[in-house]
XYZ file of C-alpha atoms in Angstrom:
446
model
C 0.000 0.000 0.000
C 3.210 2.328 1.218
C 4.319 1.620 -2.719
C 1.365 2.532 -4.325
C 1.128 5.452 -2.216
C 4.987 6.441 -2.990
C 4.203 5.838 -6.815
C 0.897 7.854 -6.898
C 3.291 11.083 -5.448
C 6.209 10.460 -7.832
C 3.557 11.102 -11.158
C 2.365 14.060 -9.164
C 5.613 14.972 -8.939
C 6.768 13.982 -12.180
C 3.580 16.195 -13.371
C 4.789 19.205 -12.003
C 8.611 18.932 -12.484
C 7.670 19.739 -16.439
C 6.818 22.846 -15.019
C 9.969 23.574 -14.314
C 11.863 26.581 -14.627
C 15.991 26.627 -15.299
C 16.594 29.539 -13.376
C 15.710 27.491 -9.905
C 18.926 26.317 -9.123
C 20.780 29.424 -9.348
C 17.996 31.047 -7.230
C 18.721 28.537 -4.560
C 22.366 28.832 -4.567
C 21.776 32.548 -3.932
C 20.025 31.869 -1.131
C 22.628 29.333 -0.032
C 25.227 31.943 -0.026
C 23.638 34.600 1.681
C 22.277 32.569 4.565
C 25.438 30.802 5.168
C 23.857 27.371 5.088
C 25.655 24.733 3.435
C 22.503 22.862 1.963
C 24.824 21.459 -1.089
C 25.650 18.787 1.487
C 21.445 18.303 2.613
C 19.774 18.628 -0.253
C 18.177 15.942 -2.741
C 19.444 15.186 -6.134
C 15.652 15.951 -7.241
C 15.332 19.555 -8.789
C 11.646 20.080 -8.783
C 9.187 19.804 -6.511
C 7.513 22.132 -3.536
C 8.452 24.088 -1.075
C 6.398 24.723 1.774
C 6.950 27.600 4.042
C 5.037 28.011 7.502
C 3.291 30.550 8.481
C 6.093 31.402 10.830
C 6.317 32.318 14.680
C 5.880 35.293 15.967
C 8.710 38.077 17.374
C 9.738 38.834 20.843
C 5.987 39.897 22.743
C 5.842 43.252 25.170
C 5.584 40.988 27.881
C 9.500 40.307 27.505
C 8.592 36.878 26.723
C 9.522 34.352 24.120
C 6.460 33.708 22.426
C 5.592 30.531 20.607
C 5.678 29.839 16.816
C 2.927 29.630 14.578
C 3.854 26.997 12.250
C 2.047 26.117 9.110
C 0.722 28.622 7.187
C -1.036 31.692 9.794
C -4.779 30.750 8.570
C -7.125 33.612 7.594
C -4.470 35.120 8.868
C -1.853 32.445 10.396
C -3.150 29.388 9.835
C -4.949 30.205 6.443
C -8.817 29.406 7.345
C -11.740 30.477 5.962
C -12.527 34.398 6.264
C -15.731 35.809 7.528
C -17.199 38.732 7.009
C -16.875 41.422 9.928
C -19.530 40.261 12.305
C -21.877 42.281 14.246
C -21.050 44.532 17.343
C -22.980 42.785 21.221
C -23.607 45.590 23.113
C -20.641 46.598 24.482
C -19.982 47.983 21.035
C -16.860 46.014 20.321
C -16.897 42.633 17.409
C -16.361 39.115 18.658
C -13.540 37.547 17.327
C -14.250 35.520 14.809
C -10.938 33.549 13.802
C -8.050 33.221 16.803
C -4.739 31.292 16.146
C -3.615 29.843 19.070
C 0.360 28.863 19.248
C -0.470 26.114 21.641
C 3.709 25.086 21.491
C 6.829 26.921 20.404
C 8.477 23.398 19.844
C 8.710 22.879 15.914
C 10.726 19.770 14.221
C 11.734 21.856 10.788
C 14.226 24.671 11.004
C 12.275 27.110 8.284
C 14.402 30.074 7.580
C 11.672 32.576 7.394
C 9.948 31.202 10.733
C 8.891 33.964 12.818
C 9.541 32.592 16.462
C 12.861 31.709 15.279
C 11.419 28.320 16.201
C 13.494 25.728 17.641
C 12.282 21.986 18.666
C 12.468 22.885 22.040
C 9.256 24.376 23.885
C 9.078 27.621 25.312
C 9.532 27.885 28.482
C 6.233 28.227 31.204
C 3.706 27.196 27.639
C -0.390 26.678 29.133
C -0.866 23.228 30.866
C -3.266 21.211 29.695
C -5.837 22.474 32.430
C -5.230 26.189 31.743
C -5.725 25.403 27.635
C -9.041 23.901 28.526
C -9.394 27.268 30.623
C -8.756 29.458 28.189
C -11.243 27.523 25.856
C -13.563 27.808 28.014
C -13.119 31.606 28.512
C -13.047 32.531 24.759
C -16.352 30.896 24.930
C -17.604 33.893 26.738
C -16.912 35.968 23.612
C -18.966 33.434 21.286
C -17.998 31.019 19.091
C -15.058 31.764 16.609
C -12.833 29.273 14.285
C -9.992 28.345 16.776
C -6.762 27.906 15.067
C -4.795 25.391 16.803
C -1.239 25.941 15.592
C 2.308 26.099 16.853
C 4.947 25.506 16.353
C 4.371 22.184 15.010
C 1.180 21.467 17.200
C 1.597 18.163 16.618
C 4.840 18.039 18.838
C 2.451 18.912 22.110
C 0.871 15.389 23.232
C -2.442 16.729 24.633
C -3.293 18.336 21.306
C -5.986 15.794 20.444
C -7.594 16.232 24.126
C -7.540 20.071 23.843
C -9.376 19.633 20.432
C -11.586 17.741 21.750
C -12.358 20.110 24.552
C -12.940 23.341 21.747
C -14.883 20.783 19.653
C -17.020 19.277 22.180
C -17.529 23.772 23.543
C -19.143 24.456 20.101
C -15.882 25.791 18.217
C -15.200 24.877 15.067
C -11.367 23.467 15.562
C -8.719 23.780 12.594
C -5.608 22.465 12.417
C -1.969 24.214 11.153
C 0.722 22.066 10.553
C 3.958 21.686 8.655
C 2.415 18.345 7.257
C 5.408 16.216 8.207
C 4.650 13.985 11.187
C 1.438 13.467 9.764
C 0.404 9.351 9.475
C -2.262 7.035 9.177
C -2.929 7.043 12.653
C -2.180 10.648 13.383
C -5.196 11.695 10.771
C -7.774 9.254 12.426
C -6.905 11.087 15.543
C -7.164 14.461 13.486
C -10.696 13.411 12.444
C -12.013 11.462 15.697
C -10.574 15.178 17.488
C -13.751 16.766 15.688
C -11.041 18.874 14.065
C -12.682 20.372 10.485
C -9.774 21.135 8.446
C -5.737 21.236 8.251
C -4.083 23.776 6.562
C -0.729 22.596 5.454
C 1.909 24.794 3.418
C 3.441 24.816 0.017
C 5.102 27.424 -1.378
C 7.115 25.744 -4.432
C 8.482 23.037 -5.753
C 10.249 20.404 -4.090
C 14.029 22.203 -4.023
C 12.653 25.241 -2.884
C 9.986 23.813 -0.037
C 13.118 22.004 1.102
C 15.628 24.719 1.155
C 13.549 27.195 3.135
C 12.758 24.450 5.582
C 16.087 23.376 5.897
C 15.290 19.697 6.296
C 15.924 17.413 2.695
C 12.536 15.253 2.163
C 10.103 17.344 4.022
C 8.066 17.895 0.890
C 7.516 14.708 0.408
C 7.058 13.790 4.180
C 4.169 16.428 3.851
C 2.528 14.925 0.888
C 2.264 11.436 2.530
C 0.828 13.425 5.388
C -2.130 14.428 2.108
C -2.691 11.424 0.973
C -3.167 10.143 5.117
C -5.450 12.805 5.544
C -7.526 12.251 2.402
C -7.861 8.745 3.236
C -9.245 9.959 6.525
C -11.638 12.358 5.427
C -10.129 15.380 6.874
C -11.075 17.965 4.411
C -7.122 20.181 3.766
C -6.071 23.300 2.323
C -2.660 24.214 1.034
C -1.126 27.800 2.210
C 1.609 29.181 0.032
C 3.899 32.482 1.474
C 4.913 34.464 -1.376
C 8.253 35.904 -1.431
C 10.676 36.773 -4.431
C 11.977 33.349 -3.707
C 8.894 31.725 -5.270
C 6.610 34.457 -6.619
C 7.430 32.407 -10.403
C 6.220 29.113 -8.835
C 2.573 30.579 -7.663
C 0.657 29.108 -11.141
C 2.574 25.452 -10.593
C 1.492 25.711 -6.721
C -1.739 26.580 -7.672
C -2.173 24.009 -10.437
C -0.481 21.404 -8.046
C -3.223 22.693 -5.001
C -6.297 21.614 -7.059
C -4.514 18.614 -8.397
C -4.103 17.234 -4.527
C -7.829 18.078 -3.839
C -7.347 20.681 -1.781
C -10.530 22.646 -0.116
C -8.776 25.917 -0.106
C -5.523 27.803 -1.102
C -4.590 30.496 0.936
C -1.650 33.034 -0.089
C 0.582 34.659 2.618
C 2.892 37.611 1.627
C 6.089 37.704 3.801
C 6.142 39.901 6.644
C 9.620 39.803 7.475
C 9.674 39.456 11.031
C 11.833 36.789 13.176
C 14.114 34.919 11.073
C 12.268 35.544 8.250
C 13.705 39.741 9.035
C 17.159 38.269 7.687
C 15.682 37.881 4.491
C 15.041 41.046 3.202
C 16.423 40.605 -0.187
C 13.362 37.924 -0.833
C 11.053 40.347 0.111
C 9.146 41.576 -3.051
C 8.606 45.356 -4.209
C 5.298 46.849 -4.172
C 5.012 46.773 -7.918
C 5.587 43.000 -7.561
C 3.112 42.913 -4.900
C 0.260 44.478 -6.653
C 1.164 41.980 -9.865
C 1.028 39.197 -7.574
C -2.584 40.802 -6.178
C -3.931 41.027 -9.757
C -2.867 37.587 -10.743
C -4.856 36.272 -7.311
C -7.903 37.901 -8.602
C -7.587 36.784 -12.116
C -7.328 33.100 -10.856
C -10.103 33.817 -8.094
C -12.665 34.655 -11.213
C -11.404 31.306 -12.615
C -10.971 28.864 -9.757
C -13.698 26.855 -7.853
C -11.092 27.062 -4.708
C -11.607 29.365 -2.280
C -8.735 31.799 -2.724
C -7.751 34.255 0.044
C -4.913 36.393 0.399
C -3.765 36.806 3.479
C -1.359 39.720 4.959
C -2.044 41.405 1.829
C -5.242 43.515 2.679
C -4.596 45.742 -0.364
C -6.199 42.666 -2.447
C -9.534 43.675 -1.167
C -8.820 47.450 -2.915
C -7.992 46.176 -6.257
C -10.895 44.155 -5.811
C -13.135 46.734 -5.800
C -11.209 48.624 -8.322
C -10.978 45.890 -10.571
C -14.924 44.814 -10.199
C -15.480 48.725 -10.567
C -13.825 48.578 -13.945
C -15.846 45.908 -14.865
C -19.125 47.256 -14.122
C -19.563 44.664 -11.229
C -21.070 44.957 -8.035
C -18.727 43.235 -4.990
C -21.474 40.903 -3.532
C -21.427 37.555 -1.864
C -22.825 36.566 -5.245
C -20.312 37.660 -7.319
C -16.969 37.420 -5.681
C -17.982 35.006 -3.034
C -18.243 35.774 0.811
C -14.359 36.453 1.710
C -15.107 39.674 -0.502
C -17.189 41.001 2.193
C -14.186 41.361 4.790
C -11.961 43.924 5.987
C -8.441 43.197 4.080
C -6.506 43.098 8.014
C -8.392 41.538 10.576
C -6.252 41.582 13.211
C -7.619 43.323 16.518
C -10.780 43.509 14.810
C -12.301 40.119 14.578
C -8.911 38.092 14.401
C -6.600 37.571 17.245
C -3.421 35.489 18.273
C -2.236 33.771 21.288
C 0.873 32.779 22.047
C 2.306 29.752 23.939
C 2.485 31.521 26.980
C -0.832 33.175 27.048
C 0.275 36.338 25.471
C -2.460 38.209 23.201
C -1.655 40.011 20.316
C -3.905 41.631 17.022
C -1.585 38.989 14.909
C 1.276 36.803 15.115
C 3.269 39.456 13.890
C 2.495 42.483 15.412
C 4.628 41.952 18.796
C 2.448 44.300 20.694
C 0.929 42.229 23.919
C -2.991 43.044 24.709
C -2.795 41.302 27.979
C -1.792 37.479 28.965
C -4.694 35.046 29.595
C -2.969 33.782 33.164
C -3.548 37.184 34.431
C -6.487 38.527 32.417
C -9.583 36.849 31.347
C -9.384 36.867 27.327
C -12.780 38.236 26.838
C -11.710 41.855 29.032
C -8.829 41.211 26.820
C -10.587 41.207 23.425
C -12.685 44.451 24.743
C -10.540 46.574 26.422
C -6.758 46.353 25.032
C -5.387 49.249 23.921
C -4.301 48.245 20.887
C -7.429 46.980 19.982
C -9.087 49.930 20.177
C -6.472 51.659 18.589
C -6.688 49.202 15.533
C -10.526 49.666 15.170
C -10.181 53.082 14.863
C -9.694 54.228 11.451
C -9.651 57.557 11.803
C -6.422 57.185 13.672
C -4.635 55.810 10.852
C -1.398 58.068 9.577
C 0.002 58.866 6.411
C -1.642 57.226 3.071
C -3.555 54.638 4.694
C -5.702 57.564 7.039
C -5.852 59.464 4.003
C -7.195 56.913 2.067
C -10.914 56.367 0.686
C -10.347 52.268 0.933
C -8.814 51.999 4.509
C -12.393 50.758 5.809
C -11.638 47.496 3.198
C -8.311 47.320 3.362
C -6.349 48.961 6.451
C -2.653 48.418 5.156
C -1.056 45.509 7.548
C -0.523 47.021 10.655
C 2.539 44.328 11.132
C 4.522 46.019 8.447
C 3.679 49.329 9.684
C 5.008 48.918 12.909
C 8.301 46.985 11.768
C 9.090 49.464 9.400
C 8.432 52.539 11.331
C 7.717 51.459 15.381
C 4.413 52.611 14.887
C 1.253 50.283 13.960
C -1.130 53.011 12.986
C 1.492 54.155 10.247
C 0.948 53.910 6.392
C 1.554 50.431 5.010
C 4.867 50.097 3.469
C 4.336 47.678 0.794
C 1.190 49.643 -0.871
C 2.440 51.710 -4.286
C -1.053 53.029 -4.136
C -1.619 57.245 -3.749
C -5.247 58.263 -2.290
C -6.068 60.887 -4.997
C -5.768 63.848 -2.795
C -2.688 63.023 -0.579
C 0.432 64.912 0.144
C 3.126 64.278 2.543
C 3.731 67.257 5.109
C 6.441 68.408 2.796
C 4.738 68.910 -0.047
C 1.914 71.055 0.842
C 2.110 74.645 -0.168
């Protein structure tokens, strides 16, 4: 069976490696030089292929504490689940979450170079028992009922995961999985399934040289397609997350292709945000120009795909949406561009949140600016009262082009960038070429 398995992923492979481009190899020595890793030595003879970058961990919090990684993909957001459209206010005025990624362990067995947490395959030190996990379930359940991201990490290093989704599942959360895919068997995806857990998100962000290469482990491509094919014999519906970089931003189509050949749900595209390790690979970051190309192609293929497609750390999207569908004479309804199009472009603080190993909250995994930690706050006087929260839901405080602009309400720039760039998460968005018809910087007003 093992065989037949094996040969069903080598013509997959074999599919894609015709896809193939030559200038791959000297791309990856590149990177070999400037990272200082001698992957000549690691590396597989095979040239093609995936590679499959996690949504990475998350910086140093305000706490002073190491916070845990957030392996896998970030869905929505980390962790690359379904978006929802900005929910209703309860009466206190504020939005109930409505996605939270939860690093529930630092520990990680892959060595990614753009990972976030700098992750390491130890745990961080003082992570939330077992009790206090099913604690803080509990208390998030006073806020309602939002998609609980249970990533890491790798949160299939922690042994209890199965018990605390079982807890969330058993509360009336809908329980999703991130993972790097590797450690994934037959027995692990029954327990995956039997956990009430509704869908893994597992990344890809190339071909086989470069998934490798980023992760810095040789065969964890294909350790992560075996973990597929044992989840599709398990019936745990999947969805592949791809970070884009200038690394792989000429792989997307072949990822894509390869996504719906797998039978993938979902594929969910994460722009770097170079924090953590990832912040030592600045010269794989793409422009803005390539960024908005990249944006256009994703709504091209969203017209074209029966996937759910969602960009994620790339709010600006959700603007050439609109100015794309205006072009066209096309209303942006459910209808039309599905129901992802009815979100805000960032999320975080609004109706998505992240919480670390440790119990730290932040807007996102990469915005290390701590709300409060769940050991000495409960989460929902958290969610309503944080500073930065309320900061973040407040447009009008928003500087430079992004307060100026007439699509901040739809997009809102990523407040990550903003505030590695300039210390300051209510500062323009970096990474967005686009001018607001009637702005001028300070300097150039008459």
């Amino acid at each position: 069976m093992e065989k037949k398995t094996e040969n069903n992923m080598e013509q997959k492979m074999e599919n894609m490696e015709k896809k193939t481009k030559n200038n791959m190899e000297q791309k990856t020595e590149n990177m070999e030089q400037k990272t200082g890793n001698n992957m000549e030595n690691k590396m597989p003879e095979k040239e093609t292929g995936s590679q499959n970058m996690p949504s990475g961990n998350h910086p140093v919090l305000h706490s002073g504490r190491q916070p845990a990684v957030h392996s896998g993909g970030h869905p929505g957001h980390p962790g690359g689940h379904p978006g929802h459209p900005v929910s209703n206010t309860d009466d206190s005025g504020v939005r109930p979450p409505r996605i939270l990624a939860w690093e529930t362990t630092a520990a990680c067995n892959l060595a990614c170079k753009h990972c976030r947490g700098s992750s390491t395959i130890h745990s961080a030190k003082g992570e939330l028992t077992t009790a206090e996990a099913k604690k803080l379930l509990e208390d998030i359940r006073e806020t309602g009922t939002p998609i609980i991201i249970l990533s890491g990490g790798e949160p299939l290093m922690r042994p209890d995961i199965f018990e605390i989704a079982r807890y969330g599942t058993d509360l009336g959360f809908r329980m999703t999985l991130a993972t790097n895919g590797t450690m994934i068997t037959r027995e692990i995806a029954e327990k995956i399934r039997d956990a009430g857990i509704q869908r893994v998100s597992i990344s890809l962000d190339g071909r086989e040289r470069t998934h490798d290469t980023f992760r810095c482990i040789p065969g964890c491509f294909a350790d992560s397609m075996r973990g597929i094919d044992h989840l599709k014999k398990a019936g745990v519906e999947f969805q592949i997350n791809t970070t884009v970089s200038r690394f792989n931003v000429d792989e997307l189509e072949d990822v894509h292709a390869f996504t719906k050949e797998v039978g993938a749900v979902a594929h969910h595209f994460f722009f770097l945000v170079p924090t953590g390790r990832g912040a030592e690979l600045t010269e794989f970051e793409i422009t803005p120009e390539e960024y908005e190309t990249a944006l256009e192609w994703l709504y091209g293929i969203h017209k074209k795909t029966d996937l759910q497609i969602r960009p994620t750390c790339a709010p600006h999207y959700f603007r050439i949406l609109r100015q794309k569908a205006k072009e066209e004479g096309i209303e942006v309804t459910p209808k039309t561009h599905g129901l992802d199009a009815m979100t805000k472009g960032c999320l975080g603080g609004i109706s998505f949140g992240f919480i670390s190993s440790v119990g730290d909250v932040n807007p996102c995994g990469y915005l290390p600016v701590s709300a409060g930690n769940v050991r000495e706050t409960p989460f929902k006087e958290i969610w309503e009262n944080a500073q930065v929260f309320n900061d973040l839901r407040n447009y009008s405080k928003y500087l430079g082009k992004c307060g100026a602009c007439g699509y901040k309400t739809v997009c809102g720039g990523c407040r990550a960038r903003a505030y590695h760039e300039t210390g300051n998460y209510m500062e323009e968005e970096p990474l967005c070429s686009y001018v607001p018809p009637k702005f001028k910087r300070p300097a150039d007003k008459s």
